[in-house]
Amino acid sequence: MDEQTTQGVTDPGGAGGTTNDQRQPSPLDRPHAEIKQIAMSLKDVSVSFGKFRAVKGVTFPLATRRVTALVGPSGCGKTTILRAINRMHDRSGGTVTGSIHLGDLDVYAPSTQPELVRSKIGMVFQRPNPFPTMSVVENVTSGLRFNGVRDKRVLREAAEAALRHAALWDTVKDRLNAPAIQLSGGQQQRLCIARALAVEPEVLLMDEPCSALDPVSTAQIEELIVKLSSEIAIGLVTHNMFQATRVSDFTAVFLLAEDNTGELVEFGPTEQIFESPSDPRTEAYVTGKVG
């Protein structure tokens, strides 16, 4: 595709990504036998803001109906990559290079509308962010209504289905018209998950969804993540190593390179990453020797 240098992707090798003479093959490029189906693929993805390169050369897949954890110390590019996946850097002036595909959809192709990408890739943030002026049900259906759905029956059924998926229906079914901000923090986060699920995305991205929650609410969200992973691909940024081992099937380890740019140093099944990593930098991080 044509080279883009502002708020888009540069794919020097055309539709298939970078060419071999431009970049040495990486072990991360090899297909993983444990992954039966790929929902999304990232190849040689870098993100820059002006002259600052935040993260470089990231290649890994998001497996269908599996949880992939992105772990690493602060400032190593985990959230930056997560936001690149559903084109959130379009709004912040970030430059994304490389290749990101959702199935056959080239996420950064000139013909691909950002709204289409975000309808297929849901996002849940660190802190619960329900729309404060909307009711519970209005929050859940906001994406559908933005996309032009007006049929009240369709909206009502979609809201109930999403709230059930988010394990919140029994809690709020008698106060659907109450302000969403009246819910507890954990309930608000599940509401935000329901809002993301209501548009039936193919992938759900979660940026430290438990960081602002108490232990009980954290356990509920983790249980929900595991449950949802039987239906949808999930990308989860977390600083909590124990959480990664509890809920994820695969783990991508990010660290800072010598030039202070974030990079992916290892990707694989979570059990392998934490018990027998192949990169000594990974072992040093997951055992607490660095980071």
PDB file of N, CA, C and O in Angstrom, residues 219-255:
ATOM      1  N   ALA A 219     -11.124  -9.875  41.307  1.00  0.00           N
ATOM      2  CA  ALA A 219     -11.406 -11.295  41.109  1.00  0.00           C
ATOM      3  C   ALA A 219     -12.606 -11.493  40.183  1.00  0.00           C
ATOM      4  O   ALA A 219     -12.616 -12.403  39.338  1.00  0.00           O
ATOM      5  N   GLN A 220     -13.614 -10.633  40.311  1.00  0.00           N
ATOM      6  CA  GLN A 220     -14.800 -10.736  39.464  1.00  0.00           C
ATOM      7  C   GLN A 220     -14.458 -10.427  38.000  1.00  0.00           C
ATOM      8  O   GLN A 220     -14.933 -11.103  37.083  1.00  0.00           O
ATOM      9  N   ILE A 221     -13.629  -9.399  37.791  1.00  0.00           N
ATOM     10  CA  ILE A 221     -13.234  -9.043  36.430  1.00  0.00           C
ATOM     11  C   ILE A 221     -12.381 -10.152  35.825  1.00  0.00           C
ATOM     12  O   ILE A 221     -12.538 -10.514  34.652  1.00  0.00           O
ATOM     13  N   GLU A 222     -11.467 -10.720  36.620  1.00  0.00           N
ATOM     14  CA  GLU A 222     -10.632 -11.806  36.108  1.00  0.00           C
ATOM     15  C   GLU A 222     -11.474 -13.013  35.715  1.00  0.00           C
ATOM     16  O   GLU A 222     -11.237 -13.645  34.676  1.00  0.00           O
ATOM     17  N   GLU A 223     -12.452 -13.344  36.544  1.00  0.00           N
ATOM     18  CA  GLU A 223     -13.353 -14.453  36.220  1.00  0.00           C
ATOM     19  C   GLU A 223     -14.099 -14.168  34.924  1.00  0.00           C
ATOM     20  O   GLU A 223     -14.295 -15.068  34.085  1.00  0.00           O
ATOM     21  N   LEU A 224     -14.497 -12.907  34.749  1.00  0.00           N
ATOM     22  CA  LEU A 224     -15.212 -12.511  33.544  1.00  0.00           C
ATOM     23  C   LEU A 224     -14.313 -12.620  32.316  1.00  0.00           C
ATOM     24  O   LEU A 224     -14.748 -13.074  31.249  1.00  0.00           O
ATOM     25  N   ILE A 225     -13.050 -12.205  32.450  1.00  0.00           N
ATOM     26  CA  ILE A 225     -12.101 -12.278  31.334  1.00  0.00           C
ATOM     27  C   ILE A 225     -11.968 -13.719  30.852  1.00  0.00           C
ATOM     28  O   ILE A 225     -12.007 -14.001  29.648  1.00  0.00           O
ATOM     29  N   VAL A 226     -11.798 -14.638  31.794  1.00  0.00           N
ATOM     30  CA  VAL A 226     -11.657 -16.051  31.438  1.00  0.00           C
ATOM     31  C   VAL A 226     -12.911 -16.553  30.735  1.00  0.00           C
ATOM     32  O   VAL A 226     -12.843 -17.275  29.724  1.00  0.00           O
ATOM     33  N   LYS A 227     -14.063 -16.163  31.243  1.00  0.00           N
ATOM     34  CA  LYS A 227     -15.327 -16.584  30.641  1.00  0.00           C
ATOM     35  C   LYS A 227     -15.470 -16.036  29.220  1.00  0.00           C
ATOM     36  O   LYS A 227     -15.836 -16.778  28.289  1.00  0.00           O
ATOM     37  N   LEU A 228     -15.164 -14.757  29.037  1.00  0.00           N
ATOM     38  CA  LEU A 228     -15.326 -14.129  27.730  1.00  0.00           C
ATOM     39  C   LEU A 228     -14.356 -14.694  26.699  1.00  0.00           C
ATOM     40  O   LEU A 228     -14.638 -14.699  25.500  1.00  0.00           O
ATOM     41  N   SER A 229     -13.217 -15.181  27.166  1.00  0.00           N
ATOM     42  CA  SER A 229     -12.194 -15.667  26.232  1.00  0.00           C
ATOM     43  C   SER A 229     -12.632 -16.924  25.492  1.00  0.00           C
ATOM     44  O   SER A 229     -11.985 -17.328  24.517  1.00  0.00           O
ATOM     45  N   SER A 230     -13.708 -17.548  25.916  1.00  0.00           N
ATOM     46  CA  SER A 230     -14.226 -18.701  25.182  1.00  0.00           C
ATOM     47  C   SER A 230     -14.990 -18.260  23.933  1.00  0.00           C
ATOM     48  O   SER A 230     -15.346 -19.092  23.096  1.00  0.00           O
ATOM     49  N   GLU A 231     -15.224 -16.939  23.808  1.00  0.00           N
ATOM     50  CA  GLU A 231     -16.015 -16.421  22.698  1.00  0.00           C
ATOM     51  C   GLU A 231     -15.275 -15.393  21.856  1.00  0.00           C
ATOM     52  O   GLU A 231     -15.652 -15.160  20.705  1.00  0.00           O
ATOM     53  N   ILE A 232     -14.239 -14.767  22.415  1.00  0.00           N
ATOM     54  CA  ILE A 232     -13.638 -13.615  21.756  1.00  0.00           C
ATOM     55  C   ILE A 232     -12.147 -13.559  22.055  1.00  0.00           C
ATOM     56  O   ILE A 232     -11.689 -14.064  23.089  1.00  0.00           O
ATOM     57  N   ALA A 233     -11.377 -12.988  21.145  1.00  0.00           N
ATOM     58  CA  ALA A 233      -9.949 -12.770  21.387  1.00  0.00           C
ATOM     59  C   ALA A 233      -9.777 -11.577  22.317  1.00  0.00           C
ATOM     60  O   ALA A 233     -10.413 -10.536  22.131  1.00  0.00           O
ATOM     61  N   ILE A 234      -8.918 -11.708  23.310  1.00  0.00           N
ATOM     62  CA  ILE A 234      -8.711 -10.638  24.287  1.00  0.00           C
ATOM     63  C   ILE A 234      -7.227 -10.297  24.374  1.00  0.00           C
ATOM     64  O   ILE A 234      -6.378 -11.193  24.506  1.00  0.00           O
ATOM     65  N   GLY A 235      -6.925  -9.020  24.297  1.00  0.00           N
ATOM     66  CA  GLY A 235      -5.580  -8.511  24.541  1.00  0.00           C
ATOM     67  C   GLY A 235      -5.598  -7.742  25.847  1.00  0.00           C
ATOM     68  O   GLY A 235      -6.369  -6.788  25.997  1.00  0.00           O
ATOM     69  N   LEU A 236      -4.768  -8.151  26.813  1.00  0.00           N
ATOM     70  CA  LEU A 236      -4.821  -7.606  28.169  1.00  0.00           C
ATOM     71  C   LEU A 236      -3.469  -7.035  28.581  1.00  0.00           C
ATOM     72  O   LEU A 236      -2.481  -7.770  28.674  1.00  0.00           O
ATOM     73  N   VAL A 237      -3.412  -5.738  28.819  1.00  0.00           N
ATOM     74  CA  VAL A 237      -2.223  -5.129  29.406  1.00  0.00           C
ATOM     75  C   VAL A 237      -2.328  -5.222  30.921  1.00  0.00           C
ATOM     76  O   VAL A 237      -3.355  -4.855  31.498  1.00  0.00           O
ATOM     77  N   THR A 238      -1.288  -5.739  31.558  1.00  0.00           N
ATOM     78  CA  THR A 238      -1.290  -5.823  33.016  1.00  0.00           C
ATOM     79  C   THR A 238       0.122  -5.700  33.559  1.00  0.00           C
ATOM     80  O   THR A 238       1.085  -6.135  32.929  1.00  0.00           O
ATOM     81  N   HIS A 239       0.235  -5.047  34.733  1.00  0.00           N
ATOM     82  CA  HIS A 239       1.500  -5.009  35.466  1.00  0.00           C
ATOM     83  C   HIS A 239       1.565  -6.129  36.494  1.00  0.00           C
ATOM     84  O   HIS A 239       2.590  -6.329  37.139  1.00  0.00           O
ATOM     85  N   ASN A 240       0.470  -6.832  36.650  1.00  0.00           N
ATOM     86  CA  ASN A 240       0.354  -7.857  37.680  1.00  0.00           C
ATOM     87  C   ASN A 240       0.749  -9.214  37.099  1.00  0.00           C
ATOM     88  O   ASN A 240      -0.001  -9.821  36.343  1.00  0.00           O
ATOM     89  N   MET A 241       1.940  -9.691  37.451  1.00  0.00           N
ATOM     90  CA  MET A 241       2.421 -10.959  36.917  1.00  0.00           C
ATOM     91  C   MET A 241       1.502 -12.117  37.319  1.00  0.00           C
ATOM     92  O   MET A 241       1.267 -13.043  36.551  1.00  0.00           O
ATOM     93  N   PHE A 242       0.995 -12.076  38.540  1.00  0.00           N
ATOM     94  CA  PHE A 242       0.099 -13.132  38.997  1.00  0.00           C
ATOM     95  C   PHE A 242      -1.189 -13.143  38.183  1.00  0.00           C
ATOM     96  O   PHE A 242      -1.732 -14.195  37.864  1.00  0.00           O
ATOM     97  N   GLN A 243      -1.681 -11.955  37.861  1.00  0.00           N
ATOM     98  CA  GLN A 243      -2.886 -11.872  37.042  1.00  0.00           C
ATOM     99  C   GLN A 243      -2.639 -12.475  35.665  1.00  0.00           C
ATOM    100  O   GLN A 243      -3.484 -13.216  35.145  1.00  0.00           O
ATOM    101  N   ALA A 244      -1.495 -12.189  35.082  1.00  0.00           N
ATOM    102  CA  ALA A 244      -1.169 -12.745  33.768  1.00  0.00           C
ATOM    103  C   ALA A 244      -1.173 -14.265  33.804  1.00  0.00           C
ATOM    104  O   ALA A 244      -1.694 -14.926  32.896  1.00  0.00           O
ATOM    105  N   THR A 245      -0.611 -14.835  34.863  1.00  0.00           N
ATOM    106  CA  THR A 245      -0.577 -16.303  34.953  1.00  0.00           C
ATOM    107  C   THR A 245      -1.962 -16.884  35.213  1.00  0.00           C
ATOM    108  O   THR A 245      -2.247 -18.006  34.803  1.00  0.00           O
ATOM    109  N   ARG A 246      -2.823 -16.124  35.891  1.00  0.00           N
ATOM    110  CA  ARG A 246      -4.161 -16.634  36.212  1.00  0.00           C
ATOM    111  C   ARG A 246      -5.092 -16.644  35.008  1.00  0.00           C
ATOM    112  O   ARG A 246      -5.904 -17.569  34.860  1.00  0.00           O
ATOM    113  N   VAL A 247      -5.018 -15.624  34.158  1.00  0.00           N
ATOM    114  CA  VAL A 247      -6.068 -15.464  33.148  1.00  0.00           C
ATOM    115  C   VAL A 247      -5.601 -15.629  31.708  1.00  0.00           C
ATOM    116  O   VAL A 247      -6.441 -15.817  30.816  1.00  0.00           O
ATOM    117  N   SER A 248      -4.302 -15.560  31.429  1.00  0.00           N
ATOM    118  CA  SER A 248      -3.878 -15.530  30.029  1.00  0.00           C
ATOM    119  C   SER A 248      -3.399 -16.876  29.518  1.00  0.00           C
ATOM    120  O   SER A 248      -2.890 -17.710  30.273  1.00  0.00           O
ATOM    121  N   ASP A 249      -3.559 -17.057  28.218  1.00  0.00           N
ATOM    122  CA  ASP A 249      -3.066 -18.247  27.526  1.00  0.00           C
ATOM    123  C   ASP A 249      -1.688 -17.991  26.914  1.00  0.00           C
ATOM    124  O   ASP A 249      -0.854 -18.891  26.856  1.00  0.00           O
ATOM    125  N   PHE A 250      -1.484 -16.756  26.450  1.00  0.00           N
ATOM    126  CA  PHE A 250      -0.214 -16.359  25.846  1.00  0.00           C
ATOM    127  C   PHE A 250       0.245 -15.054  26.475  1.00  0.00           C
ATOM    128  O   PHE A 250      -0.568 -14.262  26.961  1.00  0.00           O
ATOM    129  N   THR A 251       1.554 -14.839  26.464  1.00  0.00           N
ATOM    130  CA  THR A 251       2.111 -13.630  27.061  1.00  0.00           C
ATOM    131  C   THR A 251       3.159 -13.022  26.138  1.00  0.00           C
ATOM    132  O   THR A 251       4.009 -13.734  25.598  1.00  0.00           O
ATOM    133  N   ALA A 252       3.073 -11.707  25.989  1.00  0.00           N
ATOM    134  CA  ALA A 252       4.071 -10.931  25.260  1.00  0.00           C
ATOM    135  C   ALA A 252       4.810 -10.066  26.272  1.00  0.00           C
ATOM    136  O   ALA A 252       4.180  -9.309  27.013  1.00  0.00           O
ATOM    137  N   VAL A 253       6.130 -10.198  26.319  1.00  0.00           N
ATOM    138  CA  VAL A 253       6.947  -9.485  27.301  1.00  0.00           C
ATOM    139  C   VAL A 253       7.626  -8.298  26.625  1.00  0.00           C
ATOM    140  O   VAL A 253       8.381  -8.468  25.657  1.00  0.00           O
ATOM    141  N   PHE A 254       7.355  -7.114  27.148  1.00  0.00           N
ATOM    142  CA  PHE A 254       7.942  -5.879  26.633  1.00  0.00           C
ATOM    143  C   PHE A 254       8.969  -5.345  27.629  1.00  0.00           C
ATOM    144  O   PHE A 254       8.726  -5.348  28.845  1.00  0.00           O
ATOM    145  N   LEU A 255      10.096  -4.875  27.126  1.00  0.00           N
ATOM    146  CA  LEU A 255      11.121  -4.244  27.952  1.00  0.00           C
ATOM    147  C   LEU A 255      11.689  -3.056  27.192  1.00  0.00           C
ATOM    148  O   LEU A 255      11.422  -2.882  25.993  1.00  0.00           O
TER     149      LEU A 255
END
